[in-house]
CSV table of C-alpha atoms in Angstrom, one decimal:
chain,number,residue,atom,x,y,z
X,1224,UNK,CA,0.0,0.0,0.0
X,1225,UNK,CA,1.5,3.1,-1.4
X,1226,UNK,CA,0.9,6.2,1.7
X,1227,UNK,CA,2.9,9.9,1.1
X,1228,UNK,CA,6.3,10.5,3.1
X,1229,UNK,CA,4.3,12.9,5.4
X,1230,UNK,CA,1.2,10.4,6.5
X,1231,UNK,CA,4.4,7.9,7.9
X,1232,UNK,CA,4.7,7.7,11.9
X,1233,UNK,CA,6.8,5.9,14.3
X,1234,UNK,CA,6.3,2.4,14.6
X,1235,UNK,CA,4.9,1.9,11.1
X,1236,UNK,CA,6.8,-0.3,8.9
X,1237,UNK,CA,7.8,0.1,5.3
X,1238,UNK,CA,9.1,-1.7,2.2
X,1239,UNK,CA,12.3,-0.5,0.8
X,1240,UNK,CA,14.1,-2.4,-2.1
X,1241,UNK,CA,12.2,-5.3,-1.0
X,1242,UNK,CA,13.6,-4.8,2.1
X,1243,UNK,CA,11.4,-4.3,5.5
X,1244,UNK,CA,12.4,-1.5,7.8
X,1245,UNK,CA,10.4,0.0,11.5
X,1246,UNK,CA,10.2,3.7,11.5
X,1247,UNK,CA,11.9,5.3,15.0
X,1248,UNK,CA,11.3,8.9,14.1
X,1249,UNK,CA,9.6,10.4,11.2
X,1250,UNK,CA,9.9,14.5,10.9
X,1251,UNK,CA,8.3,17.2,8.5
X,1252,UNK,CA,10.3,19.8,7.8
X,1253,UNK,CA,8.5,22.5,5.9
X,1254,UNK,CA,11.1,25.5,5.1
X,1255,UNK,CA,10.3,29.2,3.8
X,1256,UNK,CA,11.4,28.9,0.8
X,1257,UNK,CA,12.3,25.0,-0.9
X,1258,UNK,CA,10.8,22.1,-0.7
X,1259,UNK,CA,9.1,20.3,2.5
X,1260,UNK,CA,10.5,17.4,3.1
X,1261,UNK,CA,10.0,14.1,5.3
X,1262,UNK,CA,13.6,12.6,7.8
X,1263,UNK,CA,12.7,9.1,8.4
X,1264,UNK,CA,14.7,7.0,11.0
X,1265,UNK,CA,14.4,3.5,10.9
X,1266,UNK,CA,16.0,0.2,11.6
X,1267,UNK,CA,15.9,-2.6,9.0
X,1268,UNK,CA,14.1,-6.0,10.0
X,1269,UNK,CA,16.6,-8.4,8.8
X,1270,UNK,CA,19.9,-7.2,10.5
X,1271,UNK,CA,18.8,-4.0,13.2
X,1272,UNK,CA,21.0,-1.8,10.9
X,1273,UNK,CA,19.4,1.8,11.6
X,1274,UNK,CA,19.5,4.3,8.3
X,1275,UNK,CA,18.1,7.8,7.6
X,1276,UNK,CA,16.1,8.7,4.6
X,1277,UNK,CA,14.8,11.7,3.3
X,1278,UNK,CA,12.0,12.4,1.0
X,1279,UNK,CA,9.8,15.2,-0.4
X,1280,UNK,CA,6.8,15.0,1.8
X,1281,UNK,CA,4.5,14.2,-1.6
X,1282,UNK,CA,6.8,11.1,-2.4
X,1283,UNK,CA,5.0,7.8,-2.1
X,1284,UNK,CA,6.3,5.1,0.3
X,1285,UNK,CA,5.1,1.6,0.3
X,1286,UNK,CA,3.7,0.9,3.4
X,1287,UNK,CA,3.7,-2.9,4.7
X,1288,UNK,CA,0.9,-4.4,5.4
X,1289,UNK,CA,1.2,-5.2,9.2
X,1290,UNK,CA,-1.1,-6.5,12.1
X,1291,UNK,CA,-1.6,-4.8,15.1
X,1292,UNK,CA,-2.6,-6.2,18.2
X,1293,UNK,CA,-3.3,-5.9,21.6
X,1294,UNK,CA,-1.3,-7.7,24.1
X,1295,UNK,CA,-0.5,-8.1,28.1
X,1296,UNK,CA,3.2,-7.8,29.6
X,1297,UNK,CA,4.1,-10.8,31.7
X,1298,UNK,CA,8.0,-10.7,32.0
X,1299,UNK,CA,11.3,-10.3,30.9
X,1300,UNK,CA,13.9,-13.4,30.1
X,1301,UNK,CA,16.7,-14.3,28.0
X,1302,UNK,CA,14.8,-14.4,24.7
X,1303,UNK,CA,12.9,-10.8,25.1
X,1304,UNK,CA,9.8,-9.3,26.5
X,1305,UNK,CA,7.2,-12.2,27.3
X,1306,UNK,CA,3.7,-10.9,25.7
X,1307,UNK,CA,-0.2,-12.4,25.6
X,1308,UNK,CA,-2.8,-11.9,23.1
X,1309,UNK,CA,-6.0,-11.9,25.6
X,1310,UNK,CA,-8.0,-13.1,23.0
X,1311,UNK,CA,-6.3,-16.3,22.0
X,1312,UNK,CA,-3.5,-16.4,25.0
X,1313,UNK,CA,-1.3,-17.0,22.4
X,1314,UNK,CA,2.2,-15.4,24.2
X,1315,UNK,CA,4.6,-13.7,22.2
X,1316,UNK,CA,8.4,-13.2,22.7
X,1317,UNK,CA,9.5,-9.4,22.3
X,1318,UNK,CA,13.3,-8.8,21.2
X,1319,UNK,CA,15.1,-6.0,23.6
X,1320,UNK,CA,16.0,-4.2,20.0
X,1321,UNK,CA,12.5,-3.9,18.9
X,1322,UNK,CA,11.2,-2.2,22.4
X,1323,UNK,CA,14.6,-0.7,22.4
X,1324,UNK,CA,14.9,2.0,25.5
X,1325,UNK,CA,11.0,2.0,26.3
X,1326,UNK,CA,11.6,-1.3,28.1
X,1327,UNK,CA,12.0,0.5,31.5
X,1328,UNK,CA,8.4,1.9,31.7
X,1329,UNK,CA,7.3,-1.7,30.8
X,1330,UNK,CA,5.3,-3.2,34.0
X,1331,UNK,CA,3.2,-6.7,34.7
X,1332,UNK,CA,0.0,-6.4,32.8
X,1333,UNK,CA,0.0,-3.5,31.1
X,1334,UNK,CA,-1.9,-3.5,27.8
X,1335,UNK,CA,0.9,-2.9,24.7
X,1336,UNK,CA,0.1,-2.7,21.0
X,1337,UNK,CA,2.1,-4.6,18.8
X,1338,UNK,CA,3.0,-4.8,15.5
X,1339,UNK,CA,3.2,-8.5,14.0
X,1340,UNK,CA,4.2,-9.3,10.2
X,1341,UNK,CA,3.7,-12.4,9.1
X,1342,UNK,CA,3.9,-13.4,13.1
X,1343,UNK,CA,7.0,-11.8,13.9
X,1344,UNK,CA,6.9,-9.0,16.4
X,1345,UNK,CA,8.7,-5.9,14.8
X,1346,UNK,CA,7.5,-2.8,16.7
X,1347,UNK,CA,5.2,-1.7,20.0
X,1348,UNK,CA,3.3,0.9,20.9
X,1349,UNK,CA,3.4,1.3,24.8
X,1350,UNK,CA,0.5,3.2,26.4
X,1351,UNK,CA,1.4,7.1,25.8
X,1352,UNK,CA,1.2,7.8,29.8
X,1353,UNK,CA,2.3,5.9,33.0
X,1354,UNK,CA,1.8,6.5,36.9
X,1355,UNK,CA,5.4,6.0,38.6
X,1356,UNK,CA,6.4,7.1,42.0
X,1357,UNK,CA,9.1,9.8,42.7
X,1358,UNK,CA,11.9,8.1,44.5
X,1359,UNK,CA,14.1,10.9,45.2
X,1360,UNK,CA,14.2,14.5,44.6
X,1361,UNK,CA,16.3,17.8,45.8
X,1362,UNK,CA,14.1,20.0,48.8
X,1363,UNK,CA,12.4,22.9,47.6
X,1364,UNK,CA,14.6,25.9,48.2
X,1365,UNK,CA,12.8,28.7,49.7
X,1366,UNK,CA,12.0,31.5,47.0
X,1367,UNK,CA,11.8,28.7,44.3
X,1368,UNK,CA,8.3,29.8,43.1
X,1369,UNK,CA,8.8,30.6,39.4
X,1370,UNK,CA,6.4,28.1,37.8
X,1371,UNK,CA,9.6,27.3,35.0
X,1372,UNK,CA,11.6,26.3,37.6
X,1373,UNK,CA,11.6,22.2,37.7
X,1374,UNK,CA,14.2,19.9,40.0
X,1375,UNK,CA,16.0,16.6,38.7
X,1376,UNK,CA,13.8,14.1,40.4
X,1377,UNK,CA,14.5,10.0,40.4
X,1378,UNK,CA,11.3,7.6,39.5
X,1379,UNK,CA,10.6,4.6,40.9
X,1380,UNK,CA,11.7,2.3,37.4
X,1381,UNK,CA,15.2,4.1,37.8
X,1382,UNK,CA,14.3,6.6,34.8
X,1383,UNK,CA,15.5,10.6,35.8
X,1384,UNK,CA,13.5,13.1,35.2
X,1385,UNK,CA,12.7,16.7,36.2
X,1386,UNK,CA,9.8,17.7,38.2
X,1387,UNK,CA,7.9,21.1,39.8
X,1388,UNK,CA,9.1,22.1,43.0
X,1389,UNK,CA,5.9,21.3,44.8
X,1390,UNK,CA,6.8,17.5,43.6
X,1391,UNK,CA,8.2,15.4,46.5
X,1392,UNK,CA,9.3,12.1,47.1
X,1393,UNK,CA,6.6,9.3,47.5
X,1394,UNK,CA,4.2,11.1,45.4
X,1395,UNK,CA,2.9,9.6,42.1
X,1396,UNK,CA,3.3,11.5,39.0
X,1397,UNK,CA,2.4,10.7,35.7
X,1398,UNK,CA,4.8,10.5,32.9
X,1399,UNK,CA,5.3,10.8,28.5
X,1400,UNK,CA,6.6,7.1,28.2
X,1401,UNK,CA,7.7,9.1,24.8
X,1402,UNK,CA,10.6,11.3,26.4
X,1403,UNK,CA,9.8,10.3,29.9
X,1404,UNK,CA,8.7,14.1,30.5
X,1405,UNK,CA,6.6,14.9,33.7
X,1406,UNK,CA,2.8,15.5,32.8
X,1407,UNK,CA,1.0,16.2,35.9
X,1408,UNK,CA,1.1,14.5,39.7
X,1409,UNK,CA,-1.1,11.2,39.7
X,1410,UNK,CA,-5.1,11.4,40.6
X,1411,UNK,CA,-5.0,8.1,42.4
């Protein structure tokens, strides 16, 4: 299925040369004057080798046909990440390289999307948001109150982030499993 450069996102895959490759990063870039054009990062299937294309953001792609579905975490081992399909509990085994560094916001049961051609497992979608605790952070320091102002703070998965001031250890916070960027403190 032929898509433009511009409609491509992260974690869809594409034919190249007959060659399969999983998008990391796909950007737009639309300058004043020139043509826009579309970065894409990806890895190819076959070996993991990671290569950057660039196309005008009109240029057709051919997409690969790929099914997506929904699975539960169970563990970690020495093959991968441990997945079920909840419909059939058929379980699935995850390489490291294909959730790459997401793997540390990965926790029992949580619902993950992933990407199977022809059975194979070659890219996930984690949730977009996740509720970790704050492990350790620096005390406020009195006449801190400009709202821009945020602290290094450590969660509790081991992943460093920064936080507001008002943010202190033992408090839940919900974070972009994206950057791993502080959103807002937890409702539970």
């Amino acid at each position: 299925m032929k898509v433009i450069a511009s409609q491509i996102r992260k974690g869809n895959v594409v034919e190249i040369d007959n060659q399969l490759y999983v998008v990391l990063k796909a950007e737009s870039f639309f300058p004043g004057k020139g043509t826009p054009t579309t970065q894409i990062d990806m890895r190819r299937l076959s070996d993991g080798v990671k290569t950057v294309q660039r196309y005008r953001t009109t240029e057709q792609v051919e997409r690969a046909f790929i099914e997506t579905k929904s699975h539960t975490y169970l563990y970690e081992d020495t093959h991968g990440y441990a997945f079920m399909n909840m419909d059939s509990y058929e379980q699935v085994s995850v390489p490291a390289d294909v959730i790459g560094d997401q793997s540390v916001y990965l926790a029992e049961n949580m619902e993950c999307q992933i990407s199977l051609y022809n059975g194979v497992p070659v890219a996930i979608e984690l949730p977009a948001r996740v509720v970790l605790e704050v492990t350790e952070t620096e005390p406020v320091t009195k006449g801190q109150t400009a709202s821009s102002s945020y602290k290094p703070a450590t969660l509790s998965n081991g992943v460093r982030t920064t936080v507001p001031p008002h943010i202190s250890a033992g408090t839940r916070v919900v974070i972009m499993t994206e950057d791993g960027s502080y959103v807002e403190r937890a409702k539970d």
